[in-house]
Structures are given as C-alpha cells and as structure tokens.
PDB file of C-alpha atoms in Angstrom:
ATOM      1  CA  MET A   1      31.193 162.987-101.445  1.00  0.00           C
ATOM      2  CA  THR A   2      32.898 163.892 -97.969  1.00  0.00           C
ATOM      3  CA  THR A   3      34.324 167.439 -97.744  1.00  0.00           C
ATOM      4  CA  LEU A   4      37.173 168.087 -95.617  1.00  0.00           C
ATOM      5  CA  LEU A   5      36.739 170.939 -93.276  1.00  0.00           C
ATOM      6  CA  PRO A   6      39.721 172.675 -92.522  1.00  0.00           C
ATOM      7  CA  THR A   7      41.486 172.453 -89.194  1.00  0.00           C
ATOM      8  CA  ARG A   8      42.116 174.689 -86.507  1.00  0.00           C
ATOM      9  CA  GLU A   9      45.482 174.783 -86.867  1.00  0.00           C
ATOM     10  CA  GLY A  10      44.887 175.066 -90.906  1.00  0.00           C
ATOM     11  CA  ALA A  11      42.414 177.993 -90.213  1.00  0.00           C
ATOM     12  CA  ALA A  12      44.712 179.425 -87.863  1.00  0.00           C
ATOM     13  CA  ASP A  13      47.927 179.451 -90.475  1.00  0.00           C
ATOM     14  CA  ASP A  14      45.420 180.887 -93.227  1.00  0.00           C
ATOM     15  CA  ASP A  15      44.670 183.753 -90.804  1.00  0.00           C
ATOM     16  CA  LEU A  16      48.156 184.594 -90.139  1.00  0.00           C
ATOM     17  CA  ALA A  17      49.149 184.118 -93.959  1.00  0.00           C
ATOM     18  CA  GLU A  18      46.647 186.839 -94.826  1.00  0.00           C
ATOM     19  CA  ALA A  19      47.908 188.921 -91.717  1.00  0.00           C
ATOM     20  CA  LEU A  20      51.304 188.529 -93.023  1.00  0.00           C
ATOM     21  CA  ARG A  21      49.843 189.506 -96.767  1.00  0.00           C
ATOM     22  CA  GLY A  22      48.349 192.487 -95.050  1.00  0.00           C
ATOM     23  CA  CYS A  23      51.752 193.424 -93.544  1.00  0.00           C
ATOM     24  CA  ALA A  24      53.512 193.393 -96.823  1.00  0.00           C
ATOM     25  CA  ARG A  25      50.494 195.748 -98.074  1.00  0.00           C
ATOM     26  CA  GLY A  26      51.296 198.251 -95.180  1.00  0.00           C
ATOM     27  CA  ASP A  27      48.048 197.089 -93.356  1.00  0.00           C
ATOM     28  CA  ARG A  28      48.749 197.638 -89.360  1.00  0.00           C
ATOM     29  CA  ALA A  29      45.681 195.427 -88.448  1.00  0.00           C
ATOM     30  CA  GLY A  30      47.464 192.398 -90.068  1.00  0.00           C
ATOM     31  CA  LEU A  31      50.717 193.456 -87.768  1.00  0.00           C
ATOM     32  CA  GLN A  32      48.230 193.831 -84.712  1.00  0.00           C
ATOM     33  CA  LEU A  33      46.742 190.229 -85.166  1.00  0.00           C
ATOM     34  CA  LEU A  34      50.189 188.648 -85.748  1.00  0.00           C
ATOM     35  CA  TYR A  35      50.997 190.519 -82.491  1.00  0.00           C
ATOM     36  CA  ASP A  36      47.841 189.169 -80.486  1.00  0.00           C
ATOM     37  CA  ARG A  37      48.385 185.555 -81.702  1.00  0.00           C
ATOM     38  CA  LEU A  38      52.131 185.150 -81.641  1.00  0.00           C
ATOM     39  CA  ALA A  39      53.651 187.613 -79.031  1.00  0.00           C
ATOM     40  CA  PRO A  40      52.817 185.728 -75.837  1.00  0.00           C
ATOM     41  CA  ARG A  41      54.418 182.619 -77.304  1.00  0.00           C
ATOM     42  CA  MET A  42      57.155 184.467 -78.629  1.00  0.00           C
ATOM     43  CA  THR A  43      57.862 186.093 -75.086  1.00  0.00           C
ATOM     44  CA  GLY A  44      58.046 182.672 -73.670  1.00  0.00           C
ATOM     45  CA  VAL A  45      60.519 181.414 -76.032  1.00  0.00           C
ATOM     46  CA  ALA A  46      62.675 184.476 -75.887  1.00  0.00           C
ATOM     47  CA  LEU A  47      62.808 184.209 -72.164  1.00  0.00           C
ATOM     48  CA  ARG A  48      63.895 180.460 -72.140  1.00  0.00           C
ATOM     49  CA  MET A  49      66.791 181.587 -74.809  1.00  0.00           C
ATOM     50  CA  LEU A  50      67.691 184.967 -72.947  1.00  0.00           C
ATOM     51  CA  ARG A  51      67.128 184.159 -69.243  1.00  0.00           C
ATOM     52  CA  ARG A  52      66.363 188.178 -68.866  1.00  0.00           C
ATOM     53  CA  ARG A  53      62.616 189.817 -69.277  1.00  0.00           C
ATOM     54  CA  ASP A  54      63.963 193.133 -70.718  1.00  0.00           C
ATOM     55  CA  LEU A  55      66.099 191.388 -73.328  1.00  0.00           C
ATOM     56  CA  ALA A  56      63.246 189.131 -74.124  1.00  0.00           C
ATOM     57  CA  ASP A  57      60.810 192.006 -74.513  1.00  0.00           C
ATOM     58  CA  GLU A  58      63.518 193.492 -76.527  1.00  0.00           C
ATOM     59  CA  VAL A  59      63.792 191.033 -79.093  1.00  0.00           C
ATOM     60  CA  VAL A  60      60.211 190.333 -79.481  1.00  0.00           C
ATOM     61  CA  HIS A  61      59.672 193.860 -80.309  1.00  0.00           C
ATOM     62  CA  ASP A  62      62.662 193.760 -82.733  1.00  0.00           C
ATOM     63  CA  THR A  63      61.184 190.786 -84.087  1.00  0.00           C
ATOM     64  CA  PHE A  64      57.850 192.304 -84.890  1.00  0.00           C
ATOM     65  CA  LEU A  65      59.759 195.027 -86.554  1.00  0.00           C
ATOM     66  CA  ARG A  66      61.815 192.395 -88.918  1.00  0.00           C
ATOM     67  CA  ILE A  67      58.238 190.791 -89.368  1.00  0.00           C
ATOM     68  CA  TRP A  68      56.797 193.808 -90.736  1.00  0.00           C
ATOM     69  CA  GLU A  69      59.692 194.733 -93.130  1.00  0.00           C
ATOM     70  CA  LYS A  70      60.085 191.097 -94.484  1.00  0.00           C
ATOM     71  CA  ALA A  71      56.454 190.074 -94.630  1.00  0.00           C
ATOM     72  CA  ASP A  72      56.756 190.362 -98.396  1.00  0.00           C
ATOM     73  CA  SER A  73      59.447 187.461 -98.332  1.00  0.00           C
ATOM     74  CA  PHE A  74      56.773 184.940 -96.618  1.00  0.00           C
ATOM     75  CA  ASP A  75      55.960 182.130 -99.096  1.00  0.00           C
ATOM     76  CA  PRO A  76      53.191 179.760 -97.775  1.00  0.00           C
ATOM     77  CA  ALA A  77      54.485 177.005-100.042  1.00  0.00           C
ATOM     78  CA  ARG A  78      57.674 176.888 -97.960  1.00  0.00           C
ATOM     79  CA  GLY A  79      56.450 176.699 -94.496  1.00  0.00           C
ATOM     80  CA  ARG A  80      53.933 177.789 -91.988  1.00  0.00           C
ATOM     81  CA  PRO A  81      53.604 181.340 -90.952  1.00  0.00           C
ATOM     82  CA  THR A  82      54.413 180.608 -87.380  1.00  0.00           C
ATOM     83  CA  SER A  83      57.526 178.530 -88.403  1.00  0.00           C
ATOM     84  CA  TRP A  84      58.574 181.787 -90.404  1.00  0.00           C
ATOM     85  CA  ALA A  85      57.900 184.032 -87.375  1.00  0.00           C
ATOM     86  CA  PHE A  86      59.718 182.033 -85.023  1.00  0.00           C
ATOM     87  CA  ALA A  87      62.768 181.517 -87.174  1.00  0.00           C
ATOM     88  CA  ILE A  88      62.872 185.297 -87.281  1.00  0.00           C
ATOM     89  CA  LEU A  89      62.469 185.309 -83.140  1.00  0.00           C
ATOM     90  CA  ARG A  90      65.477 182.593 -82.930  1.00  0.00           C
ATOM     91  CA  ASN A  91      67.806 184.552 -85.326  1.00  0.00           C
ATOM     92  CA  THR A  92      67.016 187.681 -83.602  1.00  0.00           C
ATOM     93  CA  ALA A  93      67.512 186.487 -80.063  1.00  0.00           C
ATOM     94  CA  LEU A  94      70.741 184.682 -81.296  1.00  0.00           C
ATOM     95  CA  ASN A  95      71.943 188.101 -82.984  1.00  0.00           C
ATOM     96  CA  ALA A  96      71.449 189.928 -79.391  1.00  0.00           C
ATOM     97  CA  LEU A  97      73.236 187.379 -77.419  1.00  0.00           C
ATOM     98  CA  ARG A  98      76.242 187.503 -80.079  1.00  0.00           C
ATOM     99  CA  GLY A  99      76.067 191.295 -81.141  1.00  0.00           C
ATOM    100  CA  GLU A 100      76.041 193.014 -78.057  1.00  0.00           C
ATOM    101  CA  GLY A 101      78.365 191.014 -75.833  1.00  0.00           C
ATOM    102  CA  ARG A 102      75.565 189.476 -73.877  1.00  0.00           C
ATOM    103  CA  MET A 103      76.998 185.946 -74.012  1.00  0.00           C
ATOM    104  CA  GLU A 104      77.251 186.126 -70.141  1.00  0.00           C
ATOM    105  CA  SER A 105      73.606 185.561 -69.655  1.00  0.00           C
ATOM    106  CA  VAL A 106      73.926 181.921 -71.180  1.00  0.00           C
ATOM    107  CA  GLY A 107      78.050 181.601 -70.592  1.00  0.00           C
ATOM    108  CA  ASP A 108      78.062 179.063 -67.759  1.00  0.00           C
ATOM    109  CA  PHE A 109      75.445 176.594 -68.645  1.00  0.00           C
ATOM    110  CA  THR A 110      76.150 174.086 -65.709  1.00  0.00           C
ATOM    111  CA  ALA A 111      74.667 176.663 -63.517  1.00  0.00           C
ATOM    112  CA  ILE A 112      71.277 177.237 -65.173  1.00  0.00           C
ATOM    113  CA  GLU A 113      70.766 173.969 -66.960  1.00  0.00           C
ATOM    114  CA  PRO A 114      68.711 171.267 -65.190  1.00  0.00           C
ATOM    115  CA  ALA A 115      70.719 168.366 -63.950  1.00  0.00           C
ATOM    116  CA  SER A 116      70.167 166.247 -67.029  1.00  0.00           C
ATOM    117  CA  GLU A 117      69.771 167.773 -70.332  1.00  0.00           C
ATOM    118  CA  ALA A 118      68.749 164.460 -71.688  1.00  0.00           C
ATOM    119  CA  ALA A 119      65.796 164.245 -69.213  1.00  0.00           C
ATOM    120  CA  ASP A 120      64.899 167.927 -70.001  1.00  0.00           C
ATOM    121  CA  ALA A 121      64.879 167.172 -73.879  1.00  0.00           C
ATOM    122  CA  GLU A 122      62.599 164.286 -73.479  1.00  0.00           C
ATOM    123  CA  ALA A 123      60.388 166.128 -71.050  1.00  0.00           C
ATOM    124  CA  LEU A 124      59.874 168.886 -74.045  1.00  0.00           C
ATOM    125  CA  VAL A 125      58.932 165.864 -76.284  1.00  0.00           C
ATOM    126  CA  MET A 126      56.815 164.224 -73.724  1.00  0.00           C
ATOM    127  CA  ALA A 127      55.059 167.577 -73.150  1.00  0.00           C
ATOM    128  CA  LEU A 128      53.808 167.262 -76.969  1.00  0.00           C
ATOM    129  CA  SER A 129      50.161 165.924 -77.393  1.00  0.00           C
ATOM    130  CA  GLU A 130      50.722 162.090 -78.263  1.00  0.00           C
ATOM    131  CA  THR A 131      48.484 162.833 -81.239  1.00  0.00           C
ATOM    132  CA  SER A 132      51.107 165.562 -82.416  1.00  0.00           C
ATOM    133  CA  ALA A 133      52.434 165.327 -85.769  1.00  0.00           C
ATOM    134  CA  LEU A 134      55.439 166.814 -84.459  1.00  0.00           C
ATOM    135  CA  ARG A 135      56.100 164.478 -81.626  1.00  0.00           C
ATOM    136  CA  ARG A 136      55.482 161.665 -83.885  1.00  0.00           C
ATOM    137  CA  CYS A 137      58.194 162.999 -86.157  1.00  0.00           C
ATOM    138  CA  LEU A 138      60.700 163.821 -83.321  1.00  0.00           C
ATOM    139  CA  ASP A 139      60.217 160.292 -81.814  1.00  0.00           C
ATOM    140  CA  ARG A 140      61.810 159.080 -85.430  1.00  0.00           C
ATOM    141  CA  LEU A 141      64.957 160.700 -84.782  1.00  0.00           C
ATOM    142  CA  GLU A 142      67.824 158.958 -83.293  1.00  0.00           C
ATOM    143  CA  PRO A 143      67.945 160.170 -79.316  1.00  0.00           C
ATOM    144  CA  LEU A 144      71.246 162.136 -79.912  1.00  0.00           C
ATOM    145  CA  ARG A 145      69.874 164.225 -83.231  1.00  0.00           C
ATOM    146  CA  ARG A 146      66.373 164.657 -81.324  1.00  0.00           C
ATOM    147  CA  ARG A 147      68.279 166.286 -78.558  1.00  0.00           C
ATOM    148  CA  ALA A 148      70.398 168.323 -80.645  1.00  0.00           C
ATOM    149  CA  ILE A 149      67.352 169.694 -82.468  1.00  0.00           C
ATOM    150  CA  LEU A 150      65.551 169.940 -79.091  1.00  0.00           C
ATOM    151  CA  LEU A 151      68.673 172.194 -77.835  1.00  0.00           C
ATOM    152  CA  ALA A 152      69.040 173.965 -80.904  1.00  0.00           C
ATOM    153  CA  TYR A 153      65.711 175.362 -81.224  1.00  0.00           C
ATOM    154  CA  MET A 154      64.049 175.202 -77.738  1.00  0.00           C
ATOM    155  CA  ARG A 155      67.358 176.234 -75.733  1.00  0.00           C
ATOM    156  CA  GLY A 156      68.662 178.578 -78.620  1.00  0.00           C
ATOM    157  CA  LEU A 157      72.206 177.059 -78.750  1.00  0.00           C
ATOM    158  CA  THR A 158      74.337 177.496 -81.542  1.00  0.00           C
ATOM    159  CA  HIS A 159      76.261 174.685 -83.793  1.00  0.00           C
ATOM    160  CA  GLY A 160      79.189 175.402 -81.851  1.00  0.00           C
ATOM    161  CA  GLU A 161      77.609 175.182 -78.541  1.00  0.00           C
ATOM    162  CA  LEU A 162      75.816 171.795 -79.375  1.00  0.00           C
ATOM    163  CA  ALA A 163      79.127 170.159 -80.594  1.00  0.00           C
ATOM    164  CA  GLY A 164      80.712 171.412 -77.145  1.00  0.00           C
ATOM    165  CA  ARG A 165      77.747 169.990 -75.079  1.00  0.00           C
ATOM    166  CA  LEU A 166      77.435 166.805 -77.126  1.00  0.00           C
ATOM    167  CA  GLY A 167      81.195 166.026 -77.310  1.00  0.00           C
ATOM    168  CA  VAL A 168      81.175 165.658 -80.874  1.00  0.00           C
ATOM    169  CA  PRO A 169      83.085 167.585 -83.722  1.00  0.00           C
ATOM    170  CA  LEU A 170      81.246 170.929 -85.153  1.00  0.00           C
ATOM    171  CA  GLY A 171      80.871 169.446 -88.621  1.00  0.00           C
ATOM    172  CA  THR A 172      78.736 166.422 -86.919  1.00  0.00           C
ATOM    173  CA  ALA A 173      76.704 168.661 -84.850  1.00  0.00           C
ATOM    174  CA  LYS A 174      75.742 170.700 -88.155  1.00  0.00           C
ATOM    175  CA  ALA A 175      75.267 167.383 -90.061  1.00  0.00           C
ATOM    176  CA  TRP A 176      72.910 166.209 -87.366  1.00  0.00           C
ATOM    177  CA  ILE A 177      70.947 169.583 -87.472  1.00  0.00           C
ATOM    178  CA  ARG A 178      70.967 169.851 -91.230  1.00  0.00           C
ATOM    179  CA  ARG A 179      69.824 165.903 -91.808  1.00  0.00           C
ATOM    180  CA  SER A 180      66.873 166.154 -88.857  1.00  0.00           C
ATOM    181  CA  LEU A 181      65.509 168.952 -89.949  1.00  0.00           C
ATOM    182  CA  LEU A 182      65.152 167.547 -93.630  1.00  0.00           C
ATOM    183  CA  THR A 183      63.595 164.350 -91.923  1.00  0.00           C
ATOM    184  CA  LEU A 184      61.569 166.553 -90.015  1.00  0.00           C
ATOM    185  CA  ARG A 185      60.108 168.211 -92.905  1.00  0.00           C
ATOM    186  CA  GLU A 186      59.567 165.119 -95.166  1.00  0.00           C
ATOM    187  CA  CYS A 187      57.824 163.585 -92.057  1.00  0.00           C
ATOM    188  CA  MET A 188      55.430 166.755 -91.465  1.00  0.00           C
ATOM    189  CA  THR A 189      54.463 166.914 -94.946  1.00  0.00           C
TER     190      THR A 189
END
C-alpha cells in the first residue's frame, strides 16, 4: 500500500490553518507566522492595486488586524488559508480606494495600464507554471471571462469598472465573475 506524502503546498496550508487557529485563541505567534509567510506577497498585490507604497503598507497592516480579529471565522472546509487571507486583503484595498476618497490613484486607467490589457492578462496566466492547477483551470475559461477574472483579482477592478473596461452591461460582468469563480472552484477540487 502506497502512502501519499503531503505536498509542500498542503503542508504550508496546514501550517497556515494552524496559525489561524492560534490567532483565534489569541496566540500572537500564529499571527507572526502568518505575517512572515504572507506579508511580502500581500504587499506586492496591494501595490499593484493601489499604486502607492504608503497606502499599500497601510492596507497590509489593516489586513493583518482583520485576520487577527476574524481568525475564528476561517473554515478550512470552505477554502485555503491563503485564499481567505488574500480575500481580506482585496476587500481592504478596495475599501481604502472607495471609502477614503482615494479613487484618484486608479482614476485614469489609460495612463497607468499597459498598452494591451488582453496581452497583460494573458501574460499573468503564462507566468503561472505549466503544471499549475490554477493555470490549467484558467485555460478552460473563455478568453473574455478569464480576462475579467484576472482584472478583478490581479488589478482589483470592481464589477462596474470591469463592465466599463470590457464594454458589457454591469449584470453581464457580475455574472461572468460569479460563473467563472464557480467553474474555477469546481476545477480546483
């Protein structure tokens, strides 16, 4: 009988899930582990979304405060610890843009976006390892829906911004995101 060894990713998820359980118990070492493992990547994502280092650092800090406060709501049956933490980051960054009158940091997309967003979105997919489950699942999506998902999660665009950018009605943009996320979830399990 062959025993399956846990993958590196699975072991890392187990460590992060345990750190979240520690946070829920008030264990600061759990938060430190989460910070050490996730803060550098979170800062990079926040910088891409916010385009300002000071604001990105503030959002990452606020994200870890929310993780500490909400750690008891993490359910490993519903997703990976990194997905849960990065969803908090994304929401915190979008709130920072909306709630504090800072929309000017992403106001004129033509000035800050690459010449071809389609090429940029495809470059994000191509940057994933060819053996990556996420890349395999993204490749199954229709090109416009894949682009919508990538713009929403890598660039932080809202449904309204996606609708305007892709030239589709708001309801269509929302439906694409919802259906694409369901498709990705099914593919990844």
